[in-house]
């Protein structure tokens, strides 16, 4: 069972029940606040009962401070004092964190046996008292208002949490066991001396890691959300041409091309060429554009949003017209072309992914003309709502919703284990509070992300564009392999 995270986790159990062992197998040392450990800090050792008062005072301070910051906090005490338990529960509520009680329900005899085997056993009558208290707590825990009460039996106290999903070979259609395809979105390019080698090595790694495709961001100046203005950001269609030469099985395309950058016919030509070069595996992500600065710097007009959205609609229509069979004239949806002569022909269908969450226009354009609509995953409730809006548009324009795929852009921090996750959060968060940054990036191990992705699949998402904020090398891409199992 996977517990909510971040969360307050209060352990309950007699000495020897296995509380500390359970916590150590699942949480970082910094996340576990232990009265025994604090007796060791403030007194002569974990068993220095004279230091109990001081230890609990510090424990309360640490627990309160961590919960206030929204950080996962595991309280490792006997957990038998109802007043303390309720106070921690209230503090979690105040900090907006779910509160979990974990009862280490180890049989009495096993607690006694383990206690007896320790260097400094708890005196037998004391342990007997604890075991009686545990029985009392067991009866009331469910009524205390915990979001979740977990009972851990003797057999699974020490068991490590479920091992990382086996990294199975990617299936041929590159759909994971979650029913999802994932596409690596590359938005930063720390390629040092050799751009070509870096790009092709990243692509080969994505291929090997089971990604269905690779998307390049399309900007003229690196955007502040990703890096600095002087970081390199290549022209994507040129770069994708080079990547095509690496001969991977990846679909290649952009996420997202601003409609303002190139006349739609030129984008159609670039994508058709890429399709021809890459075995028919090309796609176009396209949006209305938003980064005014890059337009000004490159002498590109940046009209008001309404005009850009009009242009977006005409662009999708124009591209589809040019890719369609034949060379006949086209005149519909505000686009008039005297002929649609476009060679090379695309070597396969070129899906158009319309990017953006504008409910009135963008989602409608996606519903009417797009093959997919790309949304953000920051908030699942909001995502579900937007999917509903998209489907309502589909209904409205008479399009079967199955023809418009829901894709999402996911910007997760992915760590090898819990410590690695938090080391990355600490390195990347800048001035953002750690808990806020972790929540925004869904910071987790591969297994944690797969749980979340399973929920996204349940909302109707079929493809995940994933851009990790610390992608630096091909090895970082290979480390994501488990996501595609
Ligand atoms: P813990 O030290 O985890 O128990 O395990 P605890 O509940 O935190 O105890 P207190 O309250 O701090 O005293 C107690 C002993 O039992 C062993 C541990 O290795 C440790 O020596 N243990 C624990 C097992 O043998 N198997 C388990 O599944 C868990
Ligand atoms: Mg302990």
Short mmCIF file of C-alpha atoms and ligand atoms in Angstrom, two decimals:
data_model
loop_
_atom_site.label_atom_id
_atom_site.label_comp_id
_atom_site.label_asym_id
_atom_site.label_seq_id
_atom_site.Cartn_x
_atom_site.Cartn_y
_atom_site.Cartn_z
CA UNK A 1 0.00 0.00 0.00
CA UNK A 2 1.29 3.45 -0.93
CA UNK A 3 0.70 6.13 1.70
CA UNK A 4 -0.10 9.77 0.90
CA UNK A 5 3.00 11.88 0.55
CA UNK A 6 3.67 14.45 1.87
CA UNK A 7 1.87 13.46 5.05
CA UNK A 8 2.02 13.28 8.80
CA UNK A 9 2.66 9.67 9.79
CA UNK A 10 2.23 8.83 13.47
CA UNK A 11 3.56 5.46 14.57
CA UNK A 12 1.81 3.53 17.31
CA UNK A 13 3.17 0.38 18.90
CA UNK A 14 4.88 -1.15 21.90
CA UNK A 15 8.64 -1.41 22.27
CA UNK A 16 9.97 -3.95 19.85
CA UNK A 17 6.86 -3.72 17.66
CA UNK A 18 9.11 -2.59 14.83
CA UNK A 19 8.17 1.08 14.51
CA UNK A 20 11.67 2.42 13.87
CA UNK A 21 12.44 -0.45 11.52
CA UNK A 22 9.26 0.20 9.53
CA UNK A 23 10.03 3.92 9.29
CA UNK A 24 13.67 3.44 8.30
CA UNK A 25 12.66 1.19 5.40
CA UNK A 26 10.34 3.82 3.97
CA UNK A 27 11.44 7.31 4.89
CA UNK A 28 14.53 9.44 4.87
CA UNK A 29 16.26 9.74 8.23
CA UNK A 30 15.50 13.48 8.23
CA UNK A 31 11.78 12.78 7.96
CA UNK A 32 11.63 10.58 11.05
CA UNK A 33 11.36 12.42 14.35
CA UNK A 34 12.15 9.94 17.06
CA UNK A 35 11.89 10.44 20.79
CA UNK A 36 14.59 7.80 21.32
CA UNK A 37 16.98 9.54 18.96
CA UNK A 38 16.32 12.88 20.65
CA UNK A 39 16.99 11.33 24.08
CA UNK A 40 20.35 10.44 22.61
CA UNK A 41 20.87 14.02 21.47
CA UNK A 42 19.69 15.70 24.66
CA UNK A 43 20.67 13.01 27.15
CA UNK A 44 23.18 10.22 27.48
CA UNK A 45 21.50 7.89 24.99
CA UNK A 46 18.21 6.61 23.56
CA UNK A 47 17.27 5.07 26.89
CA UNK A 48 18.08 8.05 29.12
CA UNK A 49 14.63 8.53 30.61
CA UNK A 50 15.81 11.63 32.49
CA UNK A 51 16.06 13.35 29.11
CA UNK A 52 12.47 12.49 28.14
CA UNK A 53 11.04 15.91 28.98
CA UNK A 54 13.62 17.74 26.92
CA UNK A 55 13.39 15.19 24.12
CA UNK A 56 9.64 15.56 23.79
CA UNK A 57 9.85 19.35 23.90
CA UNK A 58 12.29 19.31 20.97
CA UNK A 59 10.23 16.63 19.21
CA UNK A 60 7.14 18.83 19.39
CA UNK A 61 9.09 21.78 18.02
CA UNK A 62 10.48 19.76 15.12
CA UNK A 63 7.13 18.17 14.28
CA UNK A 64 5.35 21.53 14.33
CA UNK A 65 7.99 23.23 12.17
CA UNK A 66 8.04 20.48 9.56
CA UNK A 67 4.25 20.28 9.33
CA UNK A 68 4.07 24.05 8.98
CA UNK A 69 6.39 23.73 5.96
CA UNK A 70 4.30 20.96 4.50
CA UNK A 71 7.08 18.40 4.86
CA UNK A 72 6.53 14.71 5.46
CA UNK A 73 6.95 13.96 9.14
CA UNK A 74 7.06 10.52 10.72
CA UNK A 75 6.59 10.67 14.48
CA UNK A 76 8.44 7.73 16.01
CA UNK A 77 7.33 7.48 19.64
CA UNK A 78 5.25 4.81 21.33
CA UNK A 79 2.29 6.85 20.10
CA UNK A 80 0.19 5.79 23.07
CA UNK A 81 -0.63 9.26 24.40
CA UNK A 82 -4.01 10.29 22.94
CA UNK A 83 -3.56 13.98 23.71
CA UNK A 84 -0.30 14.15 21.76
CA UNK A 85 -1.72 12.14 18.89
CA UNK A 86 -4.67 14.48 18.48
CA UNK A 87 -2.43 17.55 18.71
CA UNK A 88 -0.23 16.20 15.87
CA UNK A 89 -3.33 15.39 13.87
CA UNK A 90 -4.58 18.97 14.33
CA UNK A 91 -1.18 20.39 13.35
CA UNK A 92 -1.24 18.31 10.15
CA UNK A 93 -4.71 19.62 9.35
CA UNK A 94 -3.50 23.18 9.93
CA UNK A 95 -0.58 22.54 7.56
CA UNK A 96 -2.92 21.05 4.95
CA UNK A 97 -1.30 17.61 5.17
CA UNK A 98 -3.07 14.27 5.28
CA UNK A 99 -2.66 12.49 8.61
CA UNK A 100 -1.91 8.80 8.81
CA UNK A 101 -1.75 6.59 11.88
CA UNK A 102 0.31 3.46 11.52
CA UNK A 103 -0.38 0.81 14.12
CA UNK A 104 2.45 -1.71 14.43
CA UNK A 105 0.20 -4.56 15.49
CA UNK A 106 2.92 -7.03 16.30
CA UNK A 107 1.82 -9.96 18.50
CA UNK A 108 2.66 -9.47 22.16
CA UNK A 109 4.88 -12.52 22.28
CA UNK A 110 6.93 -11.27 19.36
CA UNK A 111 7.39 -7.86 21.03
CA UNK A 112 8.54 -9.63 24.20
CA UNK A 113 10.90 -11.85 22.26
CA UNK A 114 12.46 -8.93 20.38
CA UNK A 115 12.63 -6.88 23.56
CA UNK A 116 14.39 -9.69 25.33
CA UNK A 117 16.95 -9.94 22.56
CA UNK A 118 17.93 -6.28 22.89
CA UNK A 119 21.03 -4.98 24.68
CA UNK A 120 18.86 -2.91 26.99
CA UNK A 121 15.42 -4.48 27.20
CA UNK A 122 12.50 -2.50 28.54
CA UNK A 123 11.58 -3.97 31.97
CA UNK A 124 8.92 -6.67 31.53
CA UNK A 125 6.21 -4.87 33.55
CA UNK A 126 6.75 -1.70 31.50
CA UNK A 127 6.36 -3.62 28.25
CA UNK A 128 3.27 -5.34 29.63
CA UNK A 129 1.78 -1.90 30.34
CA UNK A 130 2.59 -0.75 26.81
CA UNK A 131 0.96 -3.81 25.31
CA UNK A 132 -2.20 -3.14 27.33
CA UNK A 133 -2.21 0.47 26.12
CA UNK A 134 -1.79 -0.65 22.52
CA UNK A 135 -4.91 -2.76 22.91
CA UNK A 136 -6.82 0.29 24.13
CA UNK A 137 -5.51 2.49 21.31
CA UNK A 138 -6.37 -0.15 18.72
CA UNK A 139 -10.00 0.23 19.75
CA UNK A 140 -10.16 4.02 19.46
CA UNK A 141 -7.81 4.84 16.57
CA UNK A 142 -10.47 4.58 13.87
CA UNK A 143 -12.64 7.13 15.64
CA UNK A 144 -9.92 9.76 16.04
CA UNK A 145 -10.30 11.31 12.60
CA UNK A 146 -7.19 10.06 10.79
CA UNK A 147 -7.33 10.20 7.03
CA UNK A 148 -5.94 6.73 7.03
CA UNK A 149 -5.26 4.11 9.68
CA UNK A 150 -2.79 1.46 8.60
CA UNK A 151 -2.32 -1.77 10.52
CA UNK A 152 0.99 -3.45 10.04
CA UNK A 153 1.25 -7.10 11.06
CA UNK A 154 4.40 -8.74 12.36
CA UNK A 155 5.30 -10.21 9.01
CA UNK A 156 5.49 -6.94 7.09
CA UNK A 157 7.16 -4.60 9.55
CA UNK A 158 10.63 -4.91 8.14
CA UNK A 159 9.61 -5.64 4.60
CA UNK A 160 10.88 -2.92 2.32
CA UNK A 161 8.22 -1.13 0.29
CA UNK A 162 7.26 -2.68 -3.04
CA UNK A 163 10.36 -2.89 -5.21
CA UNK A 164 10.63 -0.65 -8.25
CA UNK A 165 8.55 -1.94 -11.12
CA UNK A 166 10.59 -4.35 -13.14
CA UNK A 167 12.03 -2.58 -16.14
CA UNK A 168 10.40 -4.69 -18.77
CA UNK A 169 11.40 -4.41 -22.40
CA UNK A 170 9.30 -1.79 -24.13
CA UNK A 171 6.46 -3.27 -26.13
CA UNK A 172 6.53 -2.87 -29.88
CA UNK A 173 3.71 -0.34 -29.95
CA UNK A 174 5.45 1.45 -27.07
CA UNK A 175 2.38 1.48 -24.90
CA UNK A 176 3.28 0.87 -21.27
CA UNK A 177 1.44 -1.54 -19.01
CA UNK A 178 -0.44 1.53 -17.80
CA UNK A 179 -1.89 1.90 -21.29
CA UNK A 180 0.10 5.09 -21.87
CA UNK A 181 2.68 6.21 -24.36
CA UNK A 182 5.26 8.68 -23.19
CA UNK A 183 7.20 11.15 -25.26
CA UNK A 184 10.37 12.76 -23.96
CA UNK A 185 10.14 16.52 -24.33
CA UNK A 186 13.59 18.05 -24.47
CA UNK A 187 13.55 21.67 -23.40
CA UNK A 188 17.14 22.24 -22.26
CA UNK A 189 20.28 21.51 -24.20
CA UNK A 190 23.40 21.28 -22.01
CA UNK A 191 25.41 19.85 -24.87
CA UNK A 192 28.80 21.44 -24.17
CA UNK A 193 31.19 20.89 -27.10
CA UNK A 194 29.24 18.56 -29.34
CA UNK A 195 25.58 19.43 -30.01
CA UNK A 196 25.09 16.71 -32.63
CA UNK A 197 26.45 13.93 -30.42
CA UNK A 198 24.40 15.14 -27.45
CA UNK A 199 21.14 15.29 -29.41
CA UNK A 200 21.57 11.92 -31.06
CA UNK A 201 22.75 10.24 -27.84
CA UNK A 202 19.74 11.61 -25.97
CA UNK A 203 17.48 10.31 -28.74
CA UNK A 204 19.09 6.86 -28.69
CA UNK A 205 18.70 6.77 -24.90
CA UNK A 206 15.00 7.71 -25.24
CA UNK A 207 14.57 4.95 -27.79
CA UNK A 208 16.27 2.43 -25.51
CA UNK A 209 14.25 3.60 -22.50
CA UNK A 210 11.01 2.75 -24.28
CA UNK A 211 9.77 6.24 -25.08
CA UNK A 212 7.35 6.40 -28.00
CA UNK A 213 8.74 9.68 -29.22
CA UNK A 214 10.85 12.74 -28.68
CA UNK A 215 9.63 16.32 -28.82
CA UNK A 216 11.70 19.46 -28.94
CA UNK A 217 10.57 22.71 -27.46
CA UNK A 218 10.29 25.48 -30.06
CA UNK A 219 11.55 28.82 -28.80
CA UNK A 220 13.94 31.43 -30.11
CA UNK A 221 15.19 32.42 -26.67
CA UNK A 222 15.29 29.96 -23.79
CA UNK A 223 12.23 30.60 -21.61
CA UNK A 224 12.71 31.70 -18.00
CA UNK A 225 10.76 28.70 -16.67
CA UNK A 226 13.47 26.42 -18.02
CA UNK A 227 16.79 28.23 -18.12
CA UNK A 228 18.67 31.38 -18.89
CA UNK A 229 18.39 33.51 -22.01
CA UNK A 230 21.94 32.63 -23.02
CA UNK A 231 21.42 28.87 -22.80
CA UNK A 232 21.38 27.29 -26.27
CA UNK A 233 18.00 26.48 -27.77
CA UNK A 234 18.14 25.04 -31.26
CA UNK A 235 15.77 25.53 -34.18
CA UNK A 236 13.74 22.35 -33.71
CA UNK A 237 13.06 21.25 -37.28
CA UNK A 238 16.77 21.44 -38.12
CA UNK A 239 17.63 19.57 -34.93
CA UNK A 240 14.92 16.94 -35.54
CA UNK A 241 16.36 16.34 -39.00
CA UNK A 242 19.68 15.51 -37.39
CA UNK A 243 17.97 13.27 -34.83
CA UNK A 244 16.14 11.45 -37.62
CA UNK A 245 19.56 10.42 -38.96
CA UNK A 246 20.19 8.50 -35.71
CA UNK A 247 17.67 5.94 -36.99
CA UNK A 248 15.68 5.38 -33.83
CA UNK A 249 12.10 4.11 -33.74
CA UNK A 250 10.95 7.36 -32.12
CA UNK A 251 8.22 9.63 -33.37
CA UNK A 252 9.70 13.09 -33.71
CA UNK A 253 8.10 16.50 -33.47
CA UNK A 254 7.73 19.75 -31.58
CA UNK A 255 5.95 20.70 -28.38
CA UNK A 256 4.97 23.31 -29.10
CA UNK A 257 5.60 25.33 -32.20
CA UNK A 258 4.22 28.86 -31.82
CA UNK A 259 1.98 29.60 -34.79
CA UNK A 260 3.56 33.04 -35.01
CA UNK A 261 7.03 31.78 -35.98
CA UNK A 262 6.50 30.40 -39.46
CA UNK A 263 3.79 30.56 -42.04
CA UNK A 264 1.70 27.41 -41.54
CA UNK A 265 2.67 26.15 -44.98
CA UNK A 266 6.34 26.23 -44.03
CA UNK A 267 5.64 24.26 -40.83
CA UNK A 268 3.64 21.79 -42.94
CA UNK A 269 6.63 21.47 -45.27
CA UNK A 270 9.08 20.95 -42.38
CA UNK A 271 6.88 18.28 -40.80
CA UNK A 272 6.26 16.49 -44.11
CA UNK A 273 10.01 16.47 -44.75
CA UNK A 274 10.65 15.11 -41.27
CA UNK A 275 8.00 12.44 -41.84
CA UNK A 276 9.75 11.42 -45.05
CA UNK A 277 13.13 11.32 -43.33
CA UNK A 278 11.91 9.49 -40.22
CA UNK A 279 9.87 6.59 -41.55
CA UNK A 280 6.54 8.38 -41.32
CA UNK A 281 6.92 9.13 -37.63
CA UNK A 282 6.43 12.89 -37.30
CA UNK A 283 4.04 15.08 -35.36
CA UNK A 284 3.44 18.77 -34.90
CA UNK A 285 2.63 20.32 -31.56
CA UNK A 286 1.33 23.81 -32.18
CA UNK A 287 0.07 26.62 -29.99
CA UNK A 288 -0.77 30.31 -30.05
CA UNK A 289 2.64 31.38 -28.66
CA UNK A 290 3.04 33.46 -25.54
CA UNK A 291 6.65 34.62 -25.13
CA UNK A 292 6.54 38.19 -26.37
CA UNK A 293 10.23 38.81 -25.82
CA UNK A 294 11.40 36.28 -28.41
CA UNK A 295 9.09 37.76 -31.01
CA UNK A 296 10.40 41.27 -30.45
CA UNK A 297 14.02 40.10 -30.51
CA UNK A 298 13.60 38.26 -33.79
CA UNK A 299 11.46 40.86 -35.51
CA UNK A 300 8.36 38.64 -35.54
CA UNK A 301 4.94 40.25 -35.10
CA UNK A 302 3.11 39.28 -31.90
CA UNK A 303 -0.53 40.21 -32.43
CA UNK A 304 -3.14 40.08 -29.65
CA UNK A 305 -4.28 36.69 -28.41
CA UNK A 306 -7.51 36.69 -30.38
CA UNK A 307 -5.63 37.10 -33.66
CA UNK A 308 -3.05 34.49 -32.71
CA UNK A 309 -5.86 32.04 -31.98
CA UNK A 310 -7.49 32.81 -35.33
CA UNK A 311 -4.10 32.14 -36.88
CA UNK A 312 -3.76 28.90 -34.90
CA UNK A 313 -7.04 27.61 -36.29
CA UNK A 314 -6.10 28.55 -39.86
CA UNK A 315 -2.65 26.99 -39.41
CA UNK A 316 -4.03 23.58 -38.43
CA UNK A 317 -6.45 23.71 -41.33
CA UNK A 318 -3.70 24.76 -43.76
CA UNK A 319 -1.31 22.01 -42.70
CA UNK A 320 -4.00 19.33 -42.96
CA UNK A 321 -4.96 20.61 -46.40
CA UNK A 322 -1.37 20.49 -47.62
CA UNK A 323 -0.79 16.98 -46.26
CA UNK A 324 -4.02 15.62 -47.73
CA UNK A 325 -3.86 13.46 -50.83
CA UNK A 326 -3.83 15.21 -54.19
CA UNK A 327 -3.12 18.80 -55.09
CA UNK A 328 -6.61 20.18 -55.40
CA UNK A 329 -7.65 23.68 -54.37
CA UNK A 330 -8.83 24.15 -50.78
CA UNK A 331 -11.37 26.63 -49.47
CA UNK A 332 -12.88 26.13 -46.03
CA UNK A 333 -12.64 27.32 -42.41
CA UNK A 334 -11.34 30.71 -43.56
CA UNK A 335 -8.44 29.21 -45.52
CA UNK A 336 -8.30 29.50 -49.30
CA UNK A 337 -5.45 27.80 -51.19
CA UNK A 338 -5.45 27.69 -55.01
CA UNK A 339 -3.65 24.35 -54.93
CA UNK A 340 -2.19 22.02 -52.29
CA UNK A 341 0.93 20.81 -53.99
CA UNK A 342 3.22 19.45 -51.28
CA UNK A 343 6.08 17.07 -52.00
CA UNK A 344 7.62 15.11 -50.42
CA UNK A 345 4.43 13.52 -49.20
CA UNK A 346 4.36 12.70 -45.51
CA UNK A 347 5.34 9.05 -45.12
CA UNK A 348 2.63 8.54 -42.49
CA UNK A 349 -0.14 10.46 -40.78
CA UNK A 350 1.16 13.58 -39.01
CA UNK A 351 -0.81 14.09 -35.81
CA UNK A 352 -1.38 17.70 -34.84
CA UNK A 353 -1.27 18.28 -31.10
CA UNK A 354 -2.92 21.57 -30.16
CA UNK A 355 -1.25 22.95 -27.07
CA UNK A 356 -2.87 25.18 -24.49
CA UNK A 357 -5.75 25.12 -22.04
CA UNK A 358 -7.81 28.11 -23.24
CA UNK A 359 -11.30 26.74 -22.79
CA UNK A 360 -13.26 28.82 -25.23
CA UNK A 361 -10.94 28.89 -28.24
CA UNK A 362 -7.92 26.58 -27.91
CA UNK A 363 -9.85 23.52 -26.78
CA UNK A 364 -12.44 24.18 -29.46
CA UNK A 365 -9.77 24.36 -32.16
CA UNK A 366 -8.39 21.06 -30.87
CA UNK A 367 -11.88 19.54 -30.87
CA UNK A 368 -12.67 20.71 -34.37
CA UNK A 369 -9.36 20.22 -36.20
CA UNK A 370 -6.77 18.60 -33.94
CA UNK A 371 -5.68 15.02 -33.44
CA UNK A 372 -4.81 15.72 -29.83
CA UNK A 373 -5.11 18.38 -27.21
CA UNK A 374 -2.20 18.95 -24.86
CA UNK A 375 -2.97 19.98 -21.27
CA UNK A 376 -1.03 20.47 -18.05
CA UNK A 377 -1.00 17.97 -15.20
CA UNK A 378 -0.40 20.29 -12.31
CA UNK A 379 -3.83 19.64 -10.84
CA UNK A 380 -5.80 16.48 -11.58
CA UNK A 381 -9.17 17.97 -10.69
CA UNK A 382 -8.53 20.81 -13.11
CA UNK A 383 -7.31 18.35 -15.74
CA UNK A 384 -10.50 16.29 -15.41
CA UNK A 385 -12.53 19.44 -15.82
CA UNK A 386 -10.63 20.51 -18.96
CA UNK A 387 -11.07 17.05 -20.47
CA UNK A 388 -14.79 17.54 -19.87
CA UNK A 389 -14.67 20.91 -21.65
CA UNK A 390 -12.82 19.36 -24.58
CA UNK A 391 -15.38 16.60 -24.87
CA UNK A 392 -18.22 19.12 -24.72
CA UNK A 393 -16.60 20.95 -27.64
CA UNK A 394 -16.30 17.65 -29.52
CA UNK A 395 -20.00 17.04 -29.00
CA UNK A 396 -20.75 20.55 -30.12
CA UNK A 397 -18.79 20.36 -33.37
CA UNK A 398 -19.94 16.81 -34.08
CA UNK A 399 -16.61 15.11 -33.65
CA UNK A 400 -16.19 11.74 -31.97
CA UNK A 401 -14.16 12.32 -28.82
CA UNK A 402 -12.07 9.25 -29.58
CA UNK A 403 -10.59 11.15 -32.52
CA UNK A 404 -9.08 13.80 -30.26
CA UNK A 405 -6.50 12.31 -27.95
CA UNK A 406 -5.78 13.88 -24.59
CA UNK A 407 -2.09 14.41 -24.03
CA UNK A 408 -0.43 16.15 -21.11
CA UNK A 409 2.84 17.87 -20.45
CA UNK A 410 4.32 16.54 -17.23
CA UNK A 411 7.29 18.25 -15.56
CA UNK A 412 8.19 15.78 -12.83
CA UNK A 413 11.18 15.42 -10.55
CA UNK A 414 12.06 11.73 -10.71
CA UNK A 415 14.50 10.24 -8.21
CA UNK A 416 16.05 6.80 -7.85
CA UNK A 417 14.91 6.56 -4.22
CA UNK A 418 13.44 8.80 -1.56
CA UNK A 419 16.79 10.36 -0.67
CA UNK A 420 17.58 11.06 -4.31
CA UNK A 421 14.16 12.62 -4.84
CA UNK A 422 14.77 15.07 -2.01
CA UNK A 423 18.33 15.80 -3.01
CA UNK A 424 16.96 16.80 -6.44
CA UNK A 425 14.19 18.92 -4.94
CA UNK A 426 16.75 20.69 -2.78
CA UNK A 427 19.03 21.29 -5.77
CA UNK A 428 16.29 22.51 -8.11
CA UNK A 429 13.86 24.42 -5.97
CA UNK A 430 15.66 27.76 -6.00
CA UNK A 431 13.77 30.02 -3.60
CA UNK A 432 10.57 28.01 -3.76
CA UNK A 433 9.78 26.23 -0.47
CA UNK A 434 10.71 22.55 -0.74
CA UNK A 435 7.22 21.20 -0.10
CA UNK A 436 5.71 23.57 -2.68
CA UNK A 437 8.29 22.64 -5.29
CA UNK A 438 7.91 18.94 -4.55
CA UNK A 439 4.14 19.17 -4.92
CA UNK A 440 4.36 21.16 -8.15
CA UNK A 441 6.79 18.64 -9.69
CA UNK A 442 5.08 15.61 -8.15
CA UNK A 443 8.57 14.77 -6.87
CA UNK A 444 8.72 10.99 -6.46
CA UNK A 445 10.41 7.80 -7.47
CA UNK A 446 9.42 6.03 -10.68
CA UNK A 447 6.82 4.02 -8.74
CA UNK A 448 5.26 7.15 -7.33
CA UNK A 449 4.95 8.67 -10.78
CA UNK A 450 3.46 5.49 -12.17
CA UNK A 451 0.71 5.60 -9.52
CA UNK A 452 -0.07 9.14 -10.62
CA UNK A 453 0.16 8.29 -14.32
CA UNK A 454 -2.31 5.45 -13.76
CA UNK A 455 -4.75 8.06 -12.46
CA UNK A 456 -4.08 10.25 -15.51
CA UNK A 457 -4.82 7.27 -17.76
CA UNK A 458 -8.08 6.93 -15.86
CA UNK A 459 -8.93 10.52 -16.79
CA UNK A 460 -8.58 9.65 -20.46
CA UNK A 461 -4.96 10.70 -21.05
CA UNK A 462 -3.26 8.59 -23.73
CA UNK A 463 0.15 10.21 -24.12
CA UNK A 464 2.40 11.90 -21.60
CA UNK A 465 4.98 14.37 -22.74
CA UNK A 466 7.56 14.31 -20.01
CA UNK A 467 10.18 16.97 -19.38
CA UNK A 468 12.26 16.45 -16.28
CA UNK A 469 13.74 19.69 -14.95
CA UNK A 470 17.21 18.19 -14.57
CA UNK A 471 17.74 16.37 -17.84
CA UNK A 472 21.44 16.71 -18.51
CA UNK A 473 22.72 13.60 -20.21
CA UNK A 474 21.61 10.40 -21.96
CA UNK A 475 22.02 8.58 -18.63
CA UNK A 476 19.31 10.80 -17.13
CA UNK A 477 17.01 9.60 -19.90
CA UNK A 478 17.87 5.94 -19.31
CA UNK A 479 17.04 6.42 -15.63
CA UNK A 480 13.43 7.08 -16.67
CA UNK A 481 13.09 3.64 -18.27
CA UNK A 482 10.86 2.30 -15.51
CA UNK A 483 8.17 4.84 -16.40
CA UNK A 484 7.61 3.05 -19.70
CA UNK A 485 7.44 -0.50 -18.35
P1 LIG B 1 12.30 -1.56 16.34
O1 LIG B 1 13.47 -0.91 16.96
O2 LIG B 1 11.95 -1.18 14.97
O3 LIG B 1 11.05 -1.45 17.28
O4 LIG B 1 12.46 -3.11 16.36
P2 LIG B 1 10.39 -0.14 17.84
O5 LIG B 1 8.92 -0.36 17.72
O6 LIG B 1 10.94 1.06 17.20
O7 LIG B 1 10.76 -0.23 19.36
P3 LIG B 1 11.03 0.97 20.40
O8 LIG B 1 9.70 1.48 20.77
O9 LIG B 1 11.88 1.98 19.71
O10 LIG B 1 11.71 0.31 21.53
C1 LIG B 1 12.80 -3.79 17.55
C2 LIG B 1 13.71 -4.95 17.24
O11 LIG B 1 13.00 -5.88 16.47
C3 LIG B 1 13.71 -6.17 15.31
C4 LIG B 1 14.57 -4.98 15.07
O12 LIG B 1 15.72 -5.32 14.34
C5 LIG B 1 14.91 -4.53 16.45
O13 LIG B 1 16.04 -5.23 16.93
N1 LIG B 1 12.73 -6.38 14.23
C6 LIG B 1 11.92 -5.37 13.87
C7 LIG B 1 12.67 -7.60 13.65
O14 LIG B 1 13.42 -8.51 13.98
N2 LIG B 1 11.75 -7.81 12.66
C8 LIG B 1 10.92 -6.83 12.27
O15 LIG B 1 10.10 -7.05 11.36
C9 LIG B 1 11.01 -5.59 12.88
MG1 LIG B 2 12.05 2.65 17.91
#
